[in-house]
Short mmCIF file of C-alpha atoms in Angstrom, two decimals:
data_model
loop_
_atom_site.label_atom_id
_atom_site.label_comp_id
_atom_site.label_asym_id
_atom_site.label_seq_id
_atom_site.Cartn_x
_atom_site.Cartn_y
_atom_site.Cartn_z
CA MET P 27 -60.03 4.47 15.18
CA HIS P 28 -62.32 5.01 12.25
CA VAL P 29 -65.14 2.55 12.00
CA VAL P 30 -66.44 2.28 8.45
CA ASP P 31 -70.00 2.34 7.16
CA GLY P 32 -71.92 -0.88 7.29
CA VAL P 33 -70.41 -2.37 10.43
CA LEU P 34 -72.36 -0.80 13.25
CA SER P 35 -76.00 -1.37 14.09
CA ALA P 36 -78.63 1.36 13.85
CA PRO P 37 -79.02 2.04 17.62
CA VAL P 38 -75.25 2.54 17.94
CA LEU P 39 -75.27 4.89 14.95
CA LEU P 40 -78.14 6.91 16.39
CA ALA P 41 -76.60 7.10 19.85
CA GLY P 42 -73.29 8.24 18.40
CA ALA P 43 -74.98 10.84 16.23
CA GLY P 44 -76.92 12.11 19.24
CA VAL P 45 -73.80 12.48 21.40
CA ALA P 46 -71.89 14.13 18.56
CA LEU P 47 -74.72 16.57 17.86
CA ALA P 48 -75.16 17.52 21.51
CA GLY P 49 -71.41 17.93 22.01
CA THR P 50 -71.12 20.07 18.89
CA ALA P 51 -74.00 22.25 20.03
CA VAL P 52 -72.42 22.77 23.46
CA GLY P 53 -69.06 23.42 21.81
CA LEU P 54 -70.38 25.99 19.35
CA ARG P 55 -72.03 27.94 22.18
CA THR P 56 -68.59 28.49 23.69
CA LEU P 57 -67.12 29.64 20.37
CA ASP P 58 -65.94 33.24 20.32
CA HIS P 59 -63.33 35.27 18.49
CA ARG P 60 -60.55 34.33 20.94
CA ASN P 61 -60.80 30.55 20.72
CA LEU P 62 -61.80 30.41 17.06
CA PRO P 63 -58.24 30.41 15.61
CA VAL P 64 -56.96 27.70 17.95
CA THR P 65 -60.03 25.59 17.18
CA GLY P 66 -59.31 25.86 13.48
CA VAL P 67 -55.62 25.07 13.88
CA LEU P 68 -56.25 22.04 16.06
CA SER P 69 -58.99 20.82 13.75
CA ALA P 70 -56.51 21.03 10.87
CA THR P 71 -53.90 19.24 12.99
CA PHE P 72 -56.31 16.43 13.78
CA PHE P 73 -57.23 16.20 10.10
CA VAL P 74 -53.61 15.80 9.03
CA ALA P 75 -52.40 13.72 12.01
CA SER P 76 -54.21 10.62 10.80
CA LEU P 77 -52.09 10.69 7.64
CA ILE P 78 -48.81 10.46 9.51
CA HIS P 79 -48.32 6.74 9.81
CA VAL P 80 -45.87 5.46 12.35
CA PRO P 81 -44.43 2.12 11.28
CA LEU P 82 -45.33 -0.51 13.82
CA GLY P 83 -44.10 -4.01 13.22
CA PRO P 84 -45.68 -5.35 10.06
CA SER P 85 -48.25 -2.55 9.93
CA SER P 86 -48.54 1.06 11.01
CA VAL P 87 -50.59 3.29 13.26
CA HIS P 88 -51.43 6.94 13.16
CA LEU P 89 -51.67 9.56 15.86
CA VAL P 90 -55.07 10.57 17.18
CA LEU P 91 -54.17 13.68 19.22
CA ASN P 92 -57.57 13.77 20.88
CA GLY P 93 -56.20 14.31 24.40
CA LEU P 94 -54.56 17.53 23.31
CA LEU P 95 -57.76 18.67 21.61
CA GLY P 96 -59.84 17.92 24.69
CA LEU P 97 -57.53 19.85 26.98
CA LEU P 98 -56.98 22.91 24.81
CA LEU P 99 -60.48 23.19 23.35
CA GLY P 100 -62.85 21.76 25.90
CA TRP P 101 -66.26 21.18 24.31
CA LEU P 102 -65.02 22.86 21.15
CA ALA P 103 -63.19 19.59 20.52
CA PHE P 104 -66.52 18.27 19.24
CA PRO P 105 -66.97 20.70 16.33
CA ALA P 106 -63.23 20.53 15.61
CA VAL P 107 -63.28 16.72 15.38
CA LEU P 108 -66.58 16.76 13.50
CA VAL P 109 -65.23 18.98 10.76
CA ALA P 110 -61.94 17.08 10.50
CA ALA P 111 -63.58 13.65 10.53
CA ALA P 112 -66.13 14.69 7.90
CA LEU P 113 -63.31 15.91 5.67
CA GLN P 114 -61.34 12.70 6.25
CA ALA P 115 -64.39 10.69 5.24
CA VAL P 116 -64.93 12.74 2.09
CA PHE P 117 -61.31 13.15 0.98
CA PHE P 118 -59.57 10.01 2.21
CA GLY P 119 -62.45 7.59 2.61
CA TYR P 120 -61.65 7.05 6.29
CA GLY P 121 -64.77 6.05 8.16
CA GLY P 122 -67.90 7.19 6.41
CA LEU P 123 -70.71 9.68 6.62
CA PHE P 124 -73.22 7.37 8.33
CA VAL P 125 -70.80 6.47 11.12
CA LEU P 126 -69.51 10.04 11.42
CA GLY P 127 -71.46 10.61 14.64
CA VAL P 128 -70.11 7.49 16.31
CA ASN P 129 -66.54 8.25 15.25
CA VAL P 130 -66.77 11.84 16.48
CA ALA P 131 -68.33 10.80 19.79
CA ASN P 132 -65.74 8.03 20.31
CA VAL P 133 -62.86 10.42 19.74
CA ALA P 134 -64.10 13.64 21.31
CA LEU P 135 -66.08 12.53 24.36
CA PRO P 136 -63.27 10.84 26.37
CA ALA P 137 -60.93 13.68 25.44
CA VAL P 138 -63.31 16.39 26.66
CA LEU P 139 -64.12 14.56 29.89
CA LEU P 140 -60.51 13.67 30.66
CA GLY P 141 -59.39 17.18 29.78
CA ALA P 142 -61.96 18.70 32.15
CA LEU P 143 -61.02 16.21 34.87
CA LEU P 144 -57.28 16.85 34.72
CA ARG P 145 -57.44 20.57 34.06
CA PRO P 146 -56.98 21.72 37.67
CA TRP P 147 -53.69 19.86 38.07
CA ILE P 148 -52.18 19.75 34.64
CA TRP P 149 -50.53 23.18 34.82
CA ARG P 150 -48.68 22.39 38.04
CA GLU P 151 -44.91 22.34 37.83
CA GLY P 152 -43.06 19.10 38.32
CA ALA P 153 -44.11 15.49 38.41
CA LEU P 154 -47.82 16.05 39.04
CA GLY P 155 -48.30 18.22 35.97
CA THR P 156 -46.19 15.90 33.80
CA GLY P 157 -48.08 12.86 35.07
CA CYS P 158 -51.39 14.53 34.33
CA ALA P 159 -50.28 15.47 30.81
CA PHE P 160 -49.15 11.92 30.15
CA THR P 161 -52.40 10.50 31.53
CA LEU P 162 -54.37 12.86 29.33
CA GLY P 163 -52.56 11.89 26.12
CA ALA P 164 -52.43 8.16 26.80
CA GLY P 165 -55.79 7.90 28.56
CA SER P 166 -57.74 9.61 25.80
CA VAL P 167 -56.43 7.21 23.18
CA LEU P 168 -57.14 4.18 25.36
CA ALA P 169 -60.62 5.41 26.28
CA THR P 170 -61.35 6.00 22.61
CA SER P 171 -60.19 2.52 21.62
CA LEU P 172 -62.36 1.11 24.42
CA LEU P 173 -65.35 3.03 23.05
CA VAL P 174 -64.62 1.71 19.57
CA ALA P 175 -64.62 -1.82 21.00
CA LEU P 176 -67.90 -1.06 22.79
CA SER P 177 -69.51 0.23 19.59
CA LEU P 178 -68.43 -2.95 17.83
CA ALA P 179 -69.68 -5.06 20.74
CA PHE P 180 -73.13 -3.45 20.64
CA SER P 181 -73.23 -4.27 16.94
CA GLY P 182 -72.68 -7.96 17.43
CA GLU P 183 -68.94 -8.45 17.52
CA ALA P 184 -67.69 -10.30 20.59
CA PHE P 185 -66.65 -7.59 23.04
CA TRP P 186 -63.57 -9.17 24.55
CA VAL P 187 -62.12 -10.07 21.20
CA ALA P 188 -62.75 -6.58 19.82
CA ALA P 189 -61.63 -4.83 23.00
CA LYS P 190 -58.44 -6.83 23.27
CA LEU P 191 -57.56 -6.08 19.67
CA THR P 192 -58.34 -2.37 19.65
CA VAL P 193 -56.93 -1.58 23.10
CA LEU P 194 -53.79 -3.70 22.77
CA SER P 195 -53.02 -2.42 19.32
CA HIS P 196 -53.40 1.17 20.52
CA LEU P 197 -51.13 0.77 23.53
CA PRO P 198 -48.05 2.00 21.64
CA VAL P 199 -50.03 4.93 20.20
CA ALA P 200 -51.21 5.75 23.71
CA LEU P 201 -47.62 5.79 24.95
CA ILE P 202 -46.47 8.00 22.09
CA GLU P 203 -49.37 10.39 22.63
CA GLY P 204 -48.63 10.50 26.33
CA PHE P 205 -45.09 11.70 25.63
CA LEU P 206 -46.36 14.01 22.90
CA CYS P 207 -48.86 15.60 25.28
CA VAL P 208 -46.14 16.18 27.88
CA ALA P 209 -43.94 17.83 25.25
CA ALA P 210 -46.79 19.91 23.79
CA LEU P 211 -47.87 21.21 27.17
CA ALA P 212 -44.31 22.03 28.17
CA LEU P 213 -44.08 24.08 24.98
CA VAL P 214 -47.39 25.86 25.54
CA ARG P 215 -46.41 26.57 29.15
CA ARG P 216 -43.18 28.19 28.05
CA VAL P 217 -44.60 30.13 25.08
CA ARG P 218 -47.98 31.24 26.39
CA PRO P 219 -48.42 30.59 30.09
CA GLY P 220 -51.95 31.96 30.29
CA PHE P 221 -53.24 29.93 27.36
CA LEU P 222 -55.31 27.34 29.12
CA ALA P 223 -57.10 29.84 31.31
CA GLU P 224 -58.07 31.74 28.16
CA ALA P 225 -59.24 28.64 26.37
CA TRP P 226 -61.58 27.63 29.17
CA GLN P 227 -62.77 31.09 30.17
CA SER P 228 -65.87 31.27 28.09
CA MET H 22 -29.52 13.44 27.49
CA MET H 23 -28.75 9.83 28.30
CA ALA H 24 -32.27 9.39 29.57
CA ALA H 25 -33.72 10.82 26.39
CA ARG H 26 -31.59 8.48 24.27
CA TRP H 27 -32.61 5.50 26.38
CA CYS H 28 -36.23 6.54 26.15
CA GLN H 29 -35.97 6.71 22.37
CA THR H 30 -34.45 3.26 22.07
CA TRP H 31 -37.04 1.82 24.35
CA LEU H 32 -39.86 3.41 22.39
CA PHE H 33 -38.37 2.09 19.18
CA LEU H 34 -38.14 -1.45 20.52
CA LEU H 35 -41.66 -1.25 21.84
CA LEU H 36 -42.97 -0.15 18.46
CA PHE H 37 -41.56 -3.18 16.76
CA ALA H 38 -42.62 -5.63 19.40
CA ALA H 39 -46.22 -4.47 19.39
CA LEU H 40 -49.19 -6.04 17.67
CA PRO H 41 -50.05 -5.28 14.08
CA VAL H 42 -52.79 -2.73 13.78
CA SER H 43 -54.54 -1.32 10.79
CA ALA H 44 -56.52 1.83 11.32
CA HIS H 45 -56.88 2.51 7.64
CA ASN H 46 -59.53 2.06 5.08
CA VAL H 47 -59.89 -1.09 3.09
CA VAL H 48 -59.39 -1.09 -0.65
CA GLY H 49 -60.19 -3.91 -2.99
CA SER H 50 -60.41 -4.83 -6.64
CA VAL H 51 -61.96 -7.60 -8.65
CA PHE H 52 -61.15 -8.93 -12.10
CA VAL H 53 -63.67 -10.96 -14.04
CA ASP H 54 -62.32 -13.78 -16.18
CA GLY H 55 -65.23 -15.56 -17.78
CA ASP H 56 -67.17 -16.93 -14.86
CA LEU H 57 -64.27 -16.54 -12.43
CA LEU H 58 -64.23 -13.53 -10.12
CA GLU H 59 -60.70 -12.96 -8.87
CA GLY H 60 -59.59 -10.11 -6.72
CA ALA H 61 -57.68 -8.86 -3.75
CA PHE H 62 -58.28 -6.78 -0.65
CA GLY H 63 -55.78 -4.68 1.22
CA PHE H 64 -55.35 -1.60 3.36
CA SER H 65 -54.89 1.90 2.07
CA ASN H 66 -51.32 2.01 3.38
CA GLY H 67 -50.38 -0.79 0.99
CA ASP H 68 -50.69 -3.71 3.39
CA LEU H 69 -52.31 -6.88 2.13
CA ALA H 70 -55.42 -8.21 3.76
CA PRO H 71 -54.70 -10.83 6.42
CA SER H 72 -55.04 -14.41 5.24
CA ASN H 73 -58.19 -16.33 6.16
CA ALA H 74 -60.33 -13.20 6.34
CA PRO H 75 -63.92 -14.09 5.39
CA VAL H 76 -65.06 -12.91 1.96
CA GLN H 77 -68.71 -13.05 0.95
CA LEU H 78 -70.26 -13.01 -2.48
CA LEU H 79 -73.58 -11.18 -2.24
CA SER H 80 -76.36 -11.21 -4.81
CA PRO H 81 -77.94 -7.87 -5.86
CA GLU H 82 -80.72 -8.57 -3.31
CA GLY H 83 -78.10 -8.88 -0.58
CA SER H 84 -78.30 -12.60 0.08
CA VAL H 85 -75.07 -14.55 0.48
CA VAL H 86 -74.32 -16.60 -2.63
CA ALA H 87 -70.95 -17.99 -1.58
CA THR H 88 -68.26 -17.48 1.01
CA THR H 89 -64.54 -17.99 0.95
CA VAL H 90 -61.45 -16.72 2.74
CA THR H 91 -58.47 -14.71 1.56
CA ASP H 92 -55.19 -16.47 0.88
CA GLU H 93 -51.83 -15.24 2.16
CA GLN H 94 -51.70 -12.64 -0.65
CA GLY H 95 -55.04 -11.20 0.41
CA GLU H 96 -56.60 -12.65 -2.73
CA PHE H 97 -59.84 -14.48 -3.28
CA ALA H 98 -61.69 -16.18 -6.14
CA PHE H 99 -65.31 -17.11 -6.81
CA ARG H 100 -66.82 -19.08 -9.68
CA VAL H 101 -70.32 -17.94 -10.55
CA THR H 102 -73.16 -19.55 -12.45
CA GLU H 103 -75.18 -16.42 -13.17
CA ALA H 104 -74.26 -13.01 -14.55
CA LEU H 105 -75.53 -10.72 -11.80
CA ALA H 106 -74.42 -7.44 -10.24
CA TYR H 107 -72.67 -9.12 -7.36
CA GLN H 108 -71.12 -7.39 -4.39
CA ILE H 109 -68.04 -8.84 -2.75
CA VAL H 110 -67.61 -7.95 0.91
CA ALA H 111 -64.52 -8.74 2.96
CA ASP H 112 -64.41 -8.47 6.74
CA LEU H 113 -60.82 -7.79 7.74
CA GLY H 114 -61.72 -7.54 11.42
CA GLN H 115 -61.85 -4.63 13.87
CA GLY H 116 -64.51 -2.89 11.87
CA HIS H 117 -62.61 -2.97 8.61
CA LEU H 118 -65.07 -3.81 5.89
CA GLY H 119 -64.22 -3.69 2.21
CA THR H 120 -66.69 -3.83 -0.67
CA VAL H 121 -66.16 -4.21 -4.40
CA GLU H 122 -68.81 -4.44 -7.08
CA VAL H 123 -68.96 -6.73 -10.07
CA PHE H 124 -70.48 -5.54 -13.33
CA PRO H 125 -72.74 -8.25 -14.75
CA GLU H 126 -71.75 -7.39 -18.33
CA ASP H 127 -68.16 -8.46 -17.57
CA ILE H 128 -69.21 -11.99 -16.70
CA VAL H 129 -69.11 -14.48 -19.54
CA LEU H 130 -70.53 -17.82 -18.55
CA PRO H 131 -69.15 -20.99 -20.15
CA THR H 132 -71.38 -21.84 -23.09
CA SER H 133 -70.59 -25.51 -23.56
CA SER H 134 -71.59 -26.78 -20.16
CA GLN H 135 -74.85 -24.95 -19.65
CA ASP H 136 -77.41 -24.51 -22.39
CA ALA H 137 -79.55 -22.31 -20.20
CA ALA H 138 -76.70 -19.89 -19.73
CA VAL H 139 -76.38 -19.25 -23.46
CA ASP H 140 -79.45 -17.02 -23.39
CA SER H 141 -78.00 -14.76 -20.77
CA THR H 142 -74.66 -14.46 -22.54
CA ALA H 143 -76.37 -13.84 -25.83
CA ASP H 144 -77.71 -10.47 -24.82
CA ILE H 145 -74.43 -9.54 -23.19
CA LEU H 146 -72.36 -10.14 -26.32
CA PRO H 147 -72.69 -7.49 -29.01
CA GLU H 148 -73.69 -10.04 -31.67
CA PRO H 149 -76.21 -12.84 -31.20
CA ALA H 150 -74.60 -16.17 -30.49
CA THR H 151 -74.04 -18.32 -33.54
CA ALA H 152 -75.06 -21.92 -33.48
CA ALA H 153 -71.50 -23.15 -33.74
CA ALA H 154 -69.53 -21.56 -30.96
CA SER H 155 -71.39 -18.44 -29.83
CA SER H 156 -68.41 -16.13 -29.94
CA ALA H 157 -66.97 -13.53 -32.25
CA THR H 158 -63.64 -15.33 -32.37
CA SER H 159 -65.19 -18.25 -34.22
CA SER H 160 -65.21 -16.39 -37.53
CA VAL H 161 -61.51 -15.71 -37.15
CA ASP H 162 -60.93 -19.34 -36.41
CA THR H 163 -62.54 -20.54 -39.63
CA ALA H 164 -59.83 -18.76 -41.58
CA ALA H 165 -57.12 -20.41 -39.56
CA SER H 166 -58.76 -23.80 -39.39
CA SER H 167 -57.40 -24.71 -42.81
CA LEU H 168 -54.01 -25.04 -41.15
CA VAL H 169 -54.64 -26.07 -37.56
CA LEU H 170 -57.84 -27.03 -35.85
CA ILE H 171 -58.28 -24.95 -32.75
CA ASP H 172 -61.10 -25.37 -30.34
CA PRO H 173 -62.48 -21.81 -29.99
CA ALA H 174 -63.44 -22.38 -26.37
CA ALA H 175 -59.91 -23.50 -25.54
CA LEU H 176 -58.52 -20.50 -27.40
CA ASP H 177 -60.81 -18.18 -25.45
CA ALA H 178 -59.66 -19.72 -22.21
CA THR H 179 -56.00 -19.38 -23.17
CA VAL H 180 -56.40 -15.75 -24.18
CA ASN H 181 -58.30 -14.99 -21.00
CA ARG H 182 -55.61 -16.59 -18.87
CA ALA H 183 -52.87 -14.68 -20.65
CA VAL H 184 -54.70 -11.38 -20.33
CA ALA H 185 -55.44 -12.04 -16.66
CA ALA H 186 -51.77 -12.75 -15.99
CA GLN H 187 -50.75 -9.55 -17.78
CA LEU H 188 -53.34 -7.50 -15.94
CA LYS H 189 -52.37 -8.71 -12.49
CA PRO H 190 -49.52 -6.24 -11.90
CA LEU H 191 -51.68 -3.51 -13.39
CA ARG H 192 -54.43 -4.28 -10.90
CA ARG H 193 -51.90 -4.06 -8.09
CA ASP H 194 -50.76 -0.67 -9.32
CA LEU H 195 -54.34 0.53 -9.60
CA LEU H 196 -55.05 -0.59 -6.06
CA ALA H 197 -51.97 1.23 -4.82
CA MET H 198 -52.93 4.36 -6.75
CA GLN H 199 -56.48 4.26 -5.43
CA SER H 200 -55.24 4.16 -1.89
CA ALA H 201 -52.51 6.76 -2.21
CA THR H 202 -53.40 9.98 -0.44
CA ARG H 203 -53.05 12.88 -2.78
CA LEU H 204 -51.55 16.18 -1.75
CA SER H 205 -54.47 17.97 -3.37
CA ASP H 206 -56.83 16.17 -0.99
CA ILE H 207 -54.86 17.26 2.05
CA LEU H 208 -54.62 20.84 0.86
CA GLY H 209 -58.31 20.80 -0.06
CA GLY H 210 -59.24 19.65 3.43
CA LEU H 211 -57.08 22.29 5.06
CA GLY H 212 -58.64 24.87 2.77
CA VAL H 213 -62.13 23.87 3.87
CA ILE H 214 -61.11 24.21 7.53
CA ILE H 215 -59.67 27.67 6.89
CA GLY H 216 -62.83 28.60 5.03
CA LEU H 217 -65.04 27.41 7.88
CA CYS H 218 -62.97 29.43 10.34
CA GLY H 219 -63.35 32.46 8.12
CA GLY H 220 -67.11 31.93 7.99
CA ALA H 221 -67.28 31.50 11.76
CA ALA H 222 -65.18 34.65 12.27
CA PHE H 223 -67.52 36.57 9.98
CA TRP H 224 -70.55 35.30 11.87
CA LEU H 225 -68.99 36.12 15.24
CA ALA H 226 -68.04 39.60 14.04
CA ARG H 227 -71.57 40.26 12.81
CA ARG H 228 -73.04 38.99 16.05
CA SER H 229 -70.79 41.19 18.18
CA GLN H 230 -71.58 44.18 15.94
CA GLY H 231 -75.28 43.54 16.33
CA GLY H 232 -74.85 43.32 20.08
CA SER H 233 -72.98 46.63 20.37
CA ARG H 234 -75.54 48.57 18.37
#
């Protein structure tokens, strides 16, 4: 998911930085003392999740967790991802500081949009709610991998080759995240039923 | 319960049938042996670079001097004719770009074949090149030459090869160490997040105080 420095062209970098900046600004406006702790915790979770490698054939993948962030944080997913991605770049060398904007936008934007889209139905009991939760987890990862392919395509790499590789290779991650999202939401529903309403109130 | 078990098995099978993916950063190393630049690229999780990945040798100005591809061990080799601060860039696909730098002072060009190159090696070596063989080992050789005649250049080459062979596992270890994620990094990152939250809480508290006054 992390594109490194030196791959993308300048317009893509600028566009990504613009989206990330705008999203972060919108997110920070909704920040208050109630959603601050959950933002911090999810930011930390996102930061660590990329270190948990799931063995996958000859290689491995890591979780992204952006669907969960988008649903629980809304626009606050932008600052949460920004902080975590910046720290990943500095501490682990994932991505880089020049491409930070693009990486943040690629991860946070589909999550926020999908989260907002599915929000009305996701708390329903039964199959509809479960289906929505799965779509959120899996869809966010797939949308992000599609955006990564797009960023590469606008920087000269052949789109279909890049898209096929990134999307296909993230299919298993998408499946895992779909199940993870279902499980996480079931837990939140049982432990704190009013959570989502609180998170999106402001 | 059965369903959960079945689901698990299915997920497991799917994981192993899926395509290889590498969402990690690229690490690389280069070892200079005379005029030969040898090195390897790989991923931070310990995977080797795929074979046939393009590797470019860039001059300090950024122009492409030579290109090659990685072998099945993720390794590459270039032979250079000038001692420059080269950059070696490997494109492992899907936006994975690795860069290693070569220090010009490590490069020792062969002295016998190119007279022009002697000048550039002369200011790299600590002592000026002697007329005979241009290397510090030549004085050692004169002592031994009463017994056996050894070509200093051949001796240099042999020593370099032996050292390179000995260093190879060490380079691997270094690469692995470079890419290992340290606990201190993780804890440091988490600490920064906690700190930022604390700062934000402070700012929010001040703002709400200001508003109530």
